[in-house]
């Protein structure tokens, strides 16, 4: 990545955002930053709202004032939908977030819509499902799974400790999400898209797939960890990405089974 030039700014500080965009003059801004742990958002609600909702507002306002036609892509989240078990969720579904993270993402979503409709900015909302890679931090469940499985294999752990393994999510590989986001810029009209696989799998399936990839049997001792429980959570999510697939021809390249293998066998 020798051709990549790094700039530093504070998205929650409008002056920092404005002066950076004025200097760089970007064709597009992908807003992917912010406090991204749902669990941590319950302990850090203000920081979560500031780093997501306030930051999105600052970037959009700077783009509007500079008037150079910069495209804006907001990484929204399926957590905005909240708990709607049994409903196939798409761009027209209601939003009922159950965490400070979901509330912050919903605020950034509607701010993006408002700047698009009121000021004519080319601003997209990419409503992303769970996406994984071995670059996740240790506080994310996928990293916890791999770490505990490796310790179990080495004999330094007797059982796994997790919260609710019955939760259901739509998992994507981060590389597939990056490709999907890149396909937004050529589109002539800005709008909102659900970006997902359209498949739902339990956390238990993710654990089992990673265990198989590491050569562990299916009979793995698991204990429930009450400390991992959130004040409120989403037990299941079912996402419909058909609008985005029809508009771009995109489909995820990495299957759920391949995601579990990549997570388990990656060396980071």
PDB file of C-alpha atoms in Angstrom:
ATOM      1  CA  UNK A   1       0.000   0.000   0.000  1.00  0.00           C
ATOM      2  CA  UNK A   2       2.801   2.395  -0.848  1.00  0.00           C
ATOM      3  CA  UNK A   3       0.358   4.583  -2.782  1.00  0.00           C
ATOM      4  CA  UNK A   4      -1.859   5.159   0.272  1.00  0.00           C
ATOM      5  CA  UNK A   5      -1.411   8.515   1.963  1.00  0.00           C
ATOM      6  CA  UNK A   6      -2.621   8.764   5.547  1.00  0.00           C
ATOM      7  CA  UNK A   7      -4.396  11.772   7.005  1.00  0.00           C
ATOM      8  CA  UNK A   8      -5.531  12.223  10.583  1.00  0.00           C
ATOM      9  CA  UNK A   9      -8.676  13.978  11.774  1.00  0.00           C
ATOM     10  CA  UNK A  10     -11.199  13.784  14.616  1.00  0.00           C
ATOM     11  CA  UNK A  11     -14.623  13.019  13.100  1.00  0.00           C
ATOM     12  CA  UNK A  12     -16.440  14.339  16.171  1.00  0.00           C
ATOM     13  CA  UNK A  13     -14.696  17.740  15.809  1.00  0.00           C
ATOM     14  CA  UNK A  14     -16.290  19.753  12.993  1.00  0.00           C
ATOM     15  CA  UNK A  15     -13.276  22.029  12.483  1.00  0.00           C
ATOM     16  CA  UNK A  16     -11.009  18.999  12.084  1.00  0.00           C
ATOM     17  CA  UNK A  17     -13.387  17.435   9.567  1.00  0.00           C
ATOM     18  CA  UNK A  18     -13.863  20.615   7.542  1.00  0.00           C
ATOM     19  CA  UNK A  19     -10.174  21.505   7.274  1.00  0.00           C
ATOM     20  CA  UNK A  20      -9.251  17.923   6.350  1.00  0.00           C
ATOM     21  CA  UNK A  21     -11.845  17.649   3.588  1.00  0.00           C
ATOM     22  CA  UNK A  22     -10.942  21.121   2.315  1.00  0.00           C
ATOM     23  CA  UNK A  23      -7.293  20.058   2.037  1.00  0.00           C
ATOM     24  CA  UNK A  24      -7.790  16.537   0.648  1.00  0.00           C
ATOM     25  CA  UNK A  25     -10.703  17.376  -1.724  1.00  0.00           C
ATOM     26  CA  UNK A  26     -11.975  13.766  -1.831  1.00  0.00           C
ATOM     27  CA  UNK A  27     -14.215  12.379  -4.558  1.00  0.00           C
ATOM     28  CA  UNK A  28     -15.878  10.193  -1.922  1.00  0.00           C
ATOM     29  CA  UNK A  29     -15.954   9.710   1.828  1.00  0.00           C
ATOM     30  CA  UNK A  30     -16.671   6.297   3.298  1.00  0.00           C
ATOM     31  CA  UNK A  31     -17.661   6.779   6.929  1.00  0.00           C
ATOM     32  CA  UNK A  32     -16.663   3.483   8.561  1.00  0.00           C
ATOM     33  CA  UNK A  33     -15.428   4.797  11.907  1.00  0.00           C
ATOM     34  CA  UNK A  34     -17.044   4.940  15.328  1.00  0.00           C
ATOM     35  CA  UNK A  35     -17.344   2.868  18.482  1.00  0.00           C
ATOM     36  CA  UNK A  36     -18.358  -0.426  16.892  1.00  0.00           C
ATOM     37  CA  UNK A  37     -18.967  -2.802  19.798  1.00  0.00           C
ATOM     38  CA  UNK A  38     -22.644  -3.287  20.617  1.00  0.00           C
ATOM     39  CA  UNK A  39     -21.770  -4.588  24.069  1.00  0.00           C
ATOM     40  CA  UNK A  40     -19.465  -1.671  24.849  1.00  0.00           C
ATOM     41  CA  UNK A  41     -22.148   0.815  23.783  1.00  0.00           C
ATOM     42  CA  UNK A  42     -24.107   0.065  26.956  1.00  0.00           C
ATOM     43  CA  UNK A  43     -21.100   1.181  29.023  1.00  0.00           C
ATOM     44  CA  UNK A  44     -20.160   4.028  26.680  1.00  0.00           C
ATOM     45  CA  UNK A  45     -23.453   5.428  25.333  1.00  0.00           C
ATOM     46  CA  UNK A  46     -22.291   9.017  24.893  1.00  0.00           C
ATOM     47  CA  UNK A  47     -19.001   8.064  23.231  1.00  0.00           C
ATOM     48  CA  UNK A  48     -20.918   5.728  20.908  1.00  0.00           C
ATOM     49  CA  UNK A  49     -23.422   8.419  19.900  1.00  0.00           C
ATOM     50  CA  UNK A  50     -20.723  11.060  19.458  1.00  0.00           C
ATOM     51  CA  UNK A  51     -18.384   8.872  17.407  1.00  0.00           C
ATOM     52  CA  UNK A  52     -21.161   7.698  15.069  1.00  0.00           C
ATOM     53  CA  UNK A  53     -24.058  10.163  14.877  1.00  0.00           C
ATOM     54  CA  UNK A  54     -22.218  13.430  15.558  1.00  0.00           C
ATOM     55  CA  UNK A  55     -19.344  12.390  13.306  1.00  0.00           C
ATOM     56  CA  UNK A  56     -21.686  11.596  10.399  1.00  0.00           C
ATOM     57  CA  UNK A  57     -23.382  14.972  10.859  1.00  0.00           C
ATOM     58  CA  UNK A  58     -20.015  16.762  10.791  1.00  0.00           C
ATOM     59  CA  UNK A  59     -18.866  15.036   7.604  1.00  0.00           C
ATOM     60  CA  UNK A  60     -22.132  15.635   5.780  1.00  0.00           C
ATOM     61  CA  UNK A  61     -22.222  19.305   6.795  1.00  0.00           C
ATOM     62  CA  UNK A  62     -18.617  19.797   5.667  1.00  0.00           C
ATOM     63  CA  UNK A  63     -19.402  18.169   2.318  1.00  0.00           C
ATOM     64  CA  UNK A  64     -22.439  20.461   1.926  1.00  0.00           C
ATOM     65  CA  UNK A  65     -20.521  23.632   2.740  1.00  0.00           C
ATOM     66  CA  UNK A  66     -17.557  22.781   0.511  1.00  0.00           C
ATOM     67  CA  UNK A  67     -19.928  22.102  -2.403  1.00  0.00           C
ATOM     68  CA  UNK A  68     -17.608  19.908  -4.453  1.00  0.00           C
ATOM     69  CA  UNK A  69     -20.040  17.034  -5.056  1.00  0.00           C
ATOM     70  CA  UNK A  70     -18.230  14.606  -2.778  1.00  0.00           C
ATOM     71  CA  UNK A  71     -20.073  11.296  -2.500  1.00  0.00           C
ATOM     72  CA  UNK A  72     -20.843  10.114   1.036  1.00  0.00           C
ATOM     73  CA  UNK A  73     -21.268   6.468   2.073  1.00  0.00           C
ATOM     74  CA  UNK A  74     -22.508   5.822   5.596  1.00  0.00           C
ATOM     75  CA  UNK A  75     -21.960   2.405   7.163  1.00  0.00           C
ATOM     76  CA  UNK A  76     -25.337   1.875   8.796  1.00  0.00           C
ATOM     77  CA  UNK A  77     -26.165  -1.348  10.613  1.00  0.00           C
ATOM     78  CA  UNK A  78     -28.774  -4.094  10.750  1.00  0.00           C
ATOM     79  CA  UNK A  79     -28.822  -3.389  14.515  1.00  0.00           C
ATOM     80  CA  UNK A  80     -31.088  -0.446  13.654  1.00  0.00           C
ATOM     81  CA  UNK A  81     -33.928  -2.931  13.031  1.00  0.00           C
ATOM     82  CA  UNK A  82     -33.816  -4.298  16.567  1.00  0.00           C
ATOM     83  CA  UNK A  83     -35.825  -7.334  17.597  1.00  0.00           C
ATOM     84  CA  UNK A  84     -38.211  -8.284  14.777  1.00  0.00           C
ATOM     85  CA  UNK A  85     -38.005 -12.063  14.760  1.00  0.00           C
ATOM     86  CA  UNK A  86     -39.739 -13.716  11.826  1.00  0.00           C
ATOM     87  CA  UNK A  87     -39.711 -10.568   9.660  1.00  0.00           C
ATOM     88  CA  UNK A  88     -37.663 -10.377   6.462  1.00  0.00           C
ATOM     89  CA  UNK A  89     -35.970  -7.002   6.890  1.00  0.00           C
ATOM     90  CA  UNK A  90     -35.228  -4.695   3.974  1.00  0.00           C
ATOM     91  CA  UNK A  91     -34.843  -0.994   3.204  1.00  0.00           C
ATOM     92  CA  UNK A  92     -38.510  -0.301   4.001  1.00  0.00           C
ATOM     93  CA  UNK A  93     -38.612  -2.056   7.368  1.00  0.00           C
ATOM     94  CA  UNK A  94     -39.246  -0.167  10.591  1.00  0.00           C
ATOM     95  CA  UNK A  95     -36.354   0.600  12.935  1.00  0.00           C
ATOM     96  CA  UNK A  96     -36.551  -0.420  16.592  1.00  0.00           C
ATOM     97  CA  UNK A  97     -32.986  -0.407  17.958  1.00  0.00           C
ATOM     98  CA  UNK A  98     -32.402  -2.047  21.340  1.00  0.00           C
ATOM     99  CA  UNK A  99     -28.883  -0.755  22.095  1.00  0.00           C
ATOM    100  CA  UNK A 100     -27.103   2.611  22.216  1.00  0.00           C
ATOM    101  CA  UNK A 101     -25.110   1.385  19.207  1.00  0.00           C
ATOM    102  CA  UNK A 102     -28.303   0.758  17.233  1.00  0.00           C
ATOM    103  CA  UNK A 103     -29.694   4.156  18.244  1.00  0.00           C
ATOM    104  CA  UNK A 104     -26.487   5.903  17.118  1.00  0.00           C
ATOM    105  CA  UNK A 105     -26.499   4.072  13.784  1.00  0.00           C
ATOM    106  CA  UNK A 106     -30.161   4.969  13.252  1.00  0.00           C
ATOM    107  CA  UNK A 107     -29.367   8.636  13.912  1.00  0.00           C
ATOM    108  CA  UNK A 108     -26.544   8.566  11.351  1.00  0.00           C
ATOM    109  CA  UNK A 109     -28.878   6.800   8.896  1.00  0.00           C
ATOM    110  CA  UNK A 110     -31.604   9.446   9.084  1.00  0.00           C
ATOM    111  CA  UNK A 111     -29.076  12.275   8.998  1.00  0.00           C
ATOM    112  CA  UNK A 112     -27.740  10.820   5.738  1.00  0.00           C
ATOM    113  CA  UNK A 113     -31.262  10.602   4.312  1.00  0.00           C
ATOM    114  CA  UNK A 114     -31.973  14.198   5.373  1.00  0.00           C
ATOM    115  CA  UNK A 115     -28.865  15.629   3.682  1.00  0.00           C
ATOM    116  CA  UNK A 116     -29.654  13.672   0.536  1.00  0.00           C
ATOM    117  CA  UNK A 117     -33.260  14.850   0.339  1.00  0.00           C
ATOM    118  CA  UNK A 118     -32.854  18.408   1.644  1.00  0.00           C
ATOM    119  CA  UNK A 119     -29.552  19.393   0.026  1.00  0.00           C
ATOM    120  CA  UNK A 120     -29.220  17.000  -2.914  1.00  0.00           C
ATOM    121  CA  UNK A 121     -26.034  15.319  -1.705  1.00  0.00           C
ATOM    122  CA  UNK A 122     -25.129  11.998  -3.267  1.00  0.00           C
ATOM    123  CA  UNK A 123     -25.291  10.148   0.039  1.00  0.00           C
ATOM    124  CA  UNK A 124     -25.779   6.407   0.488  1.00  0.00           C
ATOM    125  CA  UNK A 125     -26.700   4.328   3.517  1.00  0.00           C
ATOM    126  CA  UNK A 126     -25.144   0.863   3.430  1.00  0.00           C
ATOM    127  CA  UNK A 127     -27.091  -1.177   5.989  1.00  0.00           C
ATOM    128  CA  UNK A 128     -24.488  -3.804   6.807  1.00  0.00           C
ATOM    129  CA  UNK A 129     -24.994  -7.194   8.378  1.00  0.00           C
ATOM    130  CA  UNK A 130     -22.386  -8.719  10.704  1.00  0.00           C
ATOM    131  CA  UNK A 131     -19.076  -8.923   8.868  1.00  0.00           C
ATOM    132  CA  UNK A 132     -16.018 -10.723  10.150  1.00  0.00           C
ATOM    133  CA  UNK A 133     -12.289 -11.015   9.601  1.00  0.00           C
ATOM    134  CA  UNK A 134      -9.318 -12.065  11.751  1.00  0.00           C
ATOM    135  CA  UNK A 135      -8.534  -8.352  12.167  1.00  0.00           C
ATOM    136  CA  UNK A 136     -11.395  -8.000  14.656  1.00  0.00           C
ATOM    137  CA  UNK A 137     -10.396  -6.846  18.135  1.00  0.00           C
ATOM    138  CA  UNK A 138     -10.263  -9.259  21.054  1.00  0.00           C
ATOM    139  CA  UNK A 139     -13.501  -7.857  22.498  1.00  0.00           C
ATOM    140  CA  UNK A 140     -15.531  -9.188  19.541  1.00  0.00           C
ATOM    141  CA  UNK A 141     -17.223 -12.568  19.758  1.00  0.00           C
ATOM    142  CA  UNK A 142     -15.475 -14.061  16.717  1.00  0.00           C
ATOM    143  CA  UNK A 143     -12.054 -13.454  18.281  1.00  0.00           C
ATOM    144  CA  UNK A 144     -13.260 -14.809  21.615  1.00  0.00           C
ATOM    145  CA  UNK A 145     -14.413 -17.985  19.866  1.00  0.00           C
ATOM    146  CA  UNK A 146     -11.079 -18.575  18.162  1.00  0.00           C
ATOM    147  CA  UNK A 147      -9.030 -17.776  21.241  1.00  0.00           C
ATOM    148  CA  UNK A 148     -11.010 -20.112  23.471  1.00  0.00           C
ATOM    149  CA  UNK A 149     -10.995 -22.911  20.897  1.00  0.00           C
ATOM    150  CA  UNK A 150      -7.235 -22.641  20.517  1.00  0.00           C
ATOM    151  CA  UNK A 151      -6.804 -22.750  24.293  1.00  0.00           C
ATOM    152  CA  UNK A 152      -9.084 -25.799  24.436  1.00  0.00           C
ATOM    153  CA  UNK A 153      -7.013 -27.517  21.764  1.00  0.00           C
ATOM    154  CA  UNK A 154      -3.784 -26.715  23.602  1.00  0.00           C
ATOM    155  CA  UNK A 155      -5.202 -28.065  26.865  1.00  0.00           C
ATOM    156  CA  UNK A 156      -5.027 -24.781  28.766  1.00  0.00           C
ATOM    157  CA  UNK A 157      -8.842 -24.548  28.891  1.00  0.00           C
ATOM    158  CA  UNK A 158     -11.389 -27.223  29.881  1.00  0.00           C
ATOM    159  CA  UNK A 159     -14.516 -25.640  28.402  1.00  0.00           C
ATOM    160  CA  UNK A 160     -15.778 -22.686  26.366  1.00  0.00           C
ATOM    161  CA  UNK A 161     -17.554 -19.778  28.047  1.00  0.00           C
ATOM    162  CA  UNK A 162     -20.078 -17.765  26.041  1.00  0.00           C
ATOM    163  CA  UNK A 163     -23.360 -15.973  26.373  1.00  0.00           C
ATOM    164  CA  UNK A 164     -26.389 -17.010  24.323  1.00  0.00           C
ATOM    165  CA  UNK A 165     -25.253 -19.314  21.507  1.00  0.00           C
ATOM    166  CA  UNK A 166     -28.783 -19.449  20.080  1.00  0.00           C
ATOM    167  CA  UNK A 167     -28.657 -15.887  18.692  1.00  0.00           C
ATOM    168  CA  UNK A 168     -29.014 -15.784  14.911  1.00  0.00           C
ATOM    169  CA  UNK A 169     -27.181 -13.416  12.597  1.00  0.00           C
ATOM    170  CA  UNK A 170     -26.455 -12.883   8.904  1.00  0.00           C
ATOM    171  CA  UNK A 171     -22.665 -13.186   8.577  1.00  0.00           C
ATOM    172  CA  UNK A 172     -20.495 -11.801   5.781  1.00  0.00           C
ATOM    173  CA  UNK A 173     -16.752 -11.779   5.130  1.00  0.00           C
ATOM    174  CA  UNK A 174     -15.287  -8.277   5.467  1.00  0.00           C
ATOM    175  CA  UNK A 175     -13.687  -8.491   2.026  1.00  0.00           C
ATOM    176  CA  UNK A 176     -17.089  -9.082   0.438  1.00  0.00           C
ATOM    177  CA  UNK A 177     -18.436  -6.017   2.243  1.00  0.00           C
ATOM    178  CA  UNK A 178     -15.518  -3.916   0.989  1.00  0.00           C
ATOM    179  CA  UNK A 179     -16.281  -5.008  -2.572  1.00  0.00           C
ATOM    180  CA  UNK A 180     -19.968  -4.206  -2.090  1.00  0.00           C
ATOM    181  CA  UNK A 181     -19.208  -0.707  -0.812  1.00  0.00           C
ATOM    182  CA  UNK A 182     -17.006  -0.005  -3.828  1.00  0.00           C
ATOM    183  CA  UNK A 183     -19.947  -0.758  -6.131  1.00  0.00           C
ATOM    184  CA  UNK A 184     -21.996   2.126  -4.746  1.00  0.00           C
ATOM    185  CA  UNK A 185     -20.005   4.971  -6.298  1.00  0.00           C
ATOM    186  CA  UNK A 186     -20.817   4.216  -9.980  1.00  0.00           C
ATOM    187  CA  UNK A 187     -24.566   4.187  -9.282  1.00  0.00           C
ATOM    188  CA  UNK A 188     -26.275   7.241 -10.714  1.00  0.00           C
ATOM    189  CA  UNK A 189     -28.807   7.719  -7.916  1.00  0.00           C
ATOM    190  CA  UNK A 190     -28.008   7.612  -4.214  1.00  0.00           C
ATOM    191  CA  UNK A 191     -30.293   5.506  -2.051  1.00  0.00           C
ATOM    192  CA  UNK A 192     -30.186   3.032   0.819  1.00  0.00           C
ATOM    193  CA  UNK A 193     -29.241  -0.634   0.556  1.00  0.00           C
ATOM    194  CA  UNK A 194     -29.241  -3.659   2.832  1.00  0.00           C
ATOM    195  CA  UNK A 195     -25.942  -5.472   2.254  1.00  0.00           C
ATOM    196  CA  UNK A 196     -26.130  -9.038   3.538  1.00  0.00           C
ATOM    197  CA  UNK A 197     -25.977 -12.678   2.474  1.00  0.00           C
ATOM    198  CA  UNK A 198     -29.674 -13.348   3.001  1.00  0.00           C
ATOM    199  CA  UNK A 199     -28.789 -16.375   5.165  1.00  0.00           C
ATOM    200  CA  UNK A 200     -29.212 -16.651   8.920  1.00  0.00           C
ATOM    201  CA  UNK A 201     -27.000 -18.817  11.139  1.00  0.00           C
ATOM    202  CA  UNK A 202     -26.742 -19.264  14.887  1.00  0.00           C
ATOM    203  CA  UNK A 203     -23.701 -18.373  16.944  1.00  0.00           C
ATOM    204  CA  UNK A 204     -23.567 -22.056  17.828  1.00  0.00           C
ATOM    205  CA  UNK A 205     -23.047 -22.863  14.132  1.00  0.00           C
ATOM    206  CA  UNK A 206     -20.189 -20.364  14.003  1.00  0.00           C
ATOM    207  CA  UNK A 207     -18.534 -22.049  16.992  1.00  0.00           C
ATOM    208  CA  UNK A 208     -19.034 -25.511  15.490  1.00  0.00           C
ATOM    209  CA  UNK A 209     -17.593 -24.463  12.126  1.00  0.00           C
ATOM    210  CA  UNK A 210     -14.504 -22.934  13.719  1.00  0.00           C
ATOM    211  CA  UNK A 211     -14.048 -26.009  15.928  1.00  0.00           C
ATOM    212  CA  UNK A 212     -14.196 -28.308  12.902  1.00  0.00           C
ATOM    213  CA  UNK A 213     -11.629 -26.199  11.070  1.00  0.00           C
ATOM    214  CA  UNK A 214      -9.290 -26.522  14.053  1.00  0.00           C
ATOM    215  CA  UNK A 215      -9.692 -30.288  14.134  1.00  0.00           C
ATOM    216  CA  UNK A 216     -11.775 -30.400  17.300  1.00  0.00           C
ATOM    217  CA  UNK A 217     -14.724 -32.749  17.679  1.00  0.00           C
ATOM    218  CA  UNK A 218     -18.346 -31.716  17.800  1.00  0.00           C
ATOM    219  CA  UNK A 219     -18.737 -32.632  21.491  1.00  0.00           C
ATOM    220  CA  UNK A 220     -17.241 -29.479  22.972  1.00  0.00           C
ATOM    221  CA  UNK A 221     -18.003 -28.594  26.611  1.00  0.00           C
ATOM    222  CA  UNK A 222     -19.641 -25.163  26.781  1.00  0.00           C
ATOM    223  CA  UNK A 223     -20.608 -23.189  29.878  1.00  0.00           C
ATOM    224  CA  UNK A 224     -22.888 -20.154  29.916  1.00  0.00           C
ATOM    225  CA  UNK A 225     -21.188 -16.909  30.917  1.00  0.00           C
ATOM    226  CA  UNK A 226     -23.752 -14.567  32.540  1.00  0.00           C
ATOM    227  CA  UNK A 227     -21.328 -11.647  32.301  1.00  0.00           C
ATOM    228  CA  UNK A 228     -21.530 -11.822  28.503  1.00  0.00           C
ATOM    229  CA  UNK A 229     -25.257 -11.050  28.526  1.00  0.00           C
ATOM    230  CA  UNK A 230     -26.359  -7.588  27.353  1.00  0.00           C
ATOM    231  CA  UNK A 231     -29.154  -5.568  28.997  1.00  0.00           C
ATOM    232  CA  UNK A 232     -31.122  -6.092  25.776  1.00  0.00           C
ATOM    233  CA  UNK A 233     -30.238  -8.021  22.648  1.00  0.00           C
ATOM    234  CA  UNK A 234     -31.525  -9.133  19.259  1.00  0.00           C
ATOM    235  CA  UNK A 235     -32.225 -12.888  19.312  1.00  0.00           C
ATOM    236  CA  UNK A 236     -32.600 -13.253  15.556  1.00  0.00           C
ATOM    237  CA  UNK A 237     -32.284 -11.239  12.352  1.00  0.00           C
ATOM    238  CA  UNK A 238     -33.339 -12.094   8.795  1.00  0.00           C
ATOM    239  CA  UNK A 239     -32.131  -9.718   6.083  1.00  0.00           C
ATOM    240  CA  UNK A 240     -33.217  -9.282   2.463  1.00  0.00           C
ATOM    241  CA  UNK A 241     -30.410  -7.851   0.257  1.00  0.00           C
ATOM    242  CA  UNK A 242     -32.261  -8.313  -3.042  1.00  0.00           C
ATOM    243  CA  UNK A 243     -32.440  -4.601  -3.881  1.00  0.00           C
ATOM    244  CA  UNK A 244     -28.653  -4.242  -3.726  1.00  0.00           C
ATOM    245  CA  UNK A 245     -28.029  -7.494  -5.601  1.00  0.00           C
ATOM    246  CA  UNK A 246     -30.378  -6.411  -8.392  1.00  0.00           C
ATOM    247  CA  UNK A 247     -28.758  -2.955  -8.645  1.00  0.00           C
ATOM    248  CA  UNK A 248     -25.139  -4.144  -8.744  1.00  0.00           C
ATOM    249  CA  UNK A 249     -25.058  -7.878  -9.492  1.00  0.00           C
ATOM    250  CA  UNK A 250     -23.132  -8.373  -6.244  1.00  0.00           C
ATOM    251  CA  UNK A 251     -23.189 -11.627  -4.331  1.00  0.00           C
ATOM    252  CA  UNK A 252     -20.910 -12.670  -1.472  1.00  0.00           C
ATOM    253  CA  UNK A 253     -17.978 -14.779  -2.635  1.00  0.00           C
ATOM    254  CA  UNK A 254     -17.230 -16.326   0.764  1.00  0.00           C
ATOM    255  CA  UNK A 255     -19.800 -18.755   2.178  1.00  0.00           C
ATOM    256  CA  UNK A 256     -20.640 -19.062   5.874  1.00  0.00           C
ATOM    257  CA  UNK A 257     -18.671 -22.312   6.082  1.00  0.00           C
ATOM    258  CA  UNK A 258     -15.656 -20.633   4.478  1.00  0.00           C
ATOM    259  CA  UNK A 259     -15.936 -17.732   6.920  1.00  0.00           C
ATOM    260  CA  UNK A 260     -15.587 -20.119   9.856  1.00  0.00           C
ATOM    261  CA  UNK A 261     -12.535 -21.751   8.242  1.00  0.00           C
ATOM    262  CA  UNK A 262     -10.886 -18.419   7.457  1.00  0.00           C
ATOM    263  CA  UNK A 263     -11.435 -17.156  10.994  1.00  0.00           C
ATOM    264  CA  UNK A 264     -10.095 -20.323  12.573  1.00  0.00           C
ATOM    265  CA  UNK A 265      -7.030 -20.807  10.389  1.00  0.00           C
ATOM    266  CA  UNK A 266      -5.915 -17.211   9.859  1.00  0.00           C
ATOM    267  CA  UNK A 267      -2.573 -16.143  11.291  1.00  0.00           C
ATOM    268  CA  UNK A 268      -2.691 -12.515  12.387  1.00  0.00           C
TER     269      UNK A 268
END
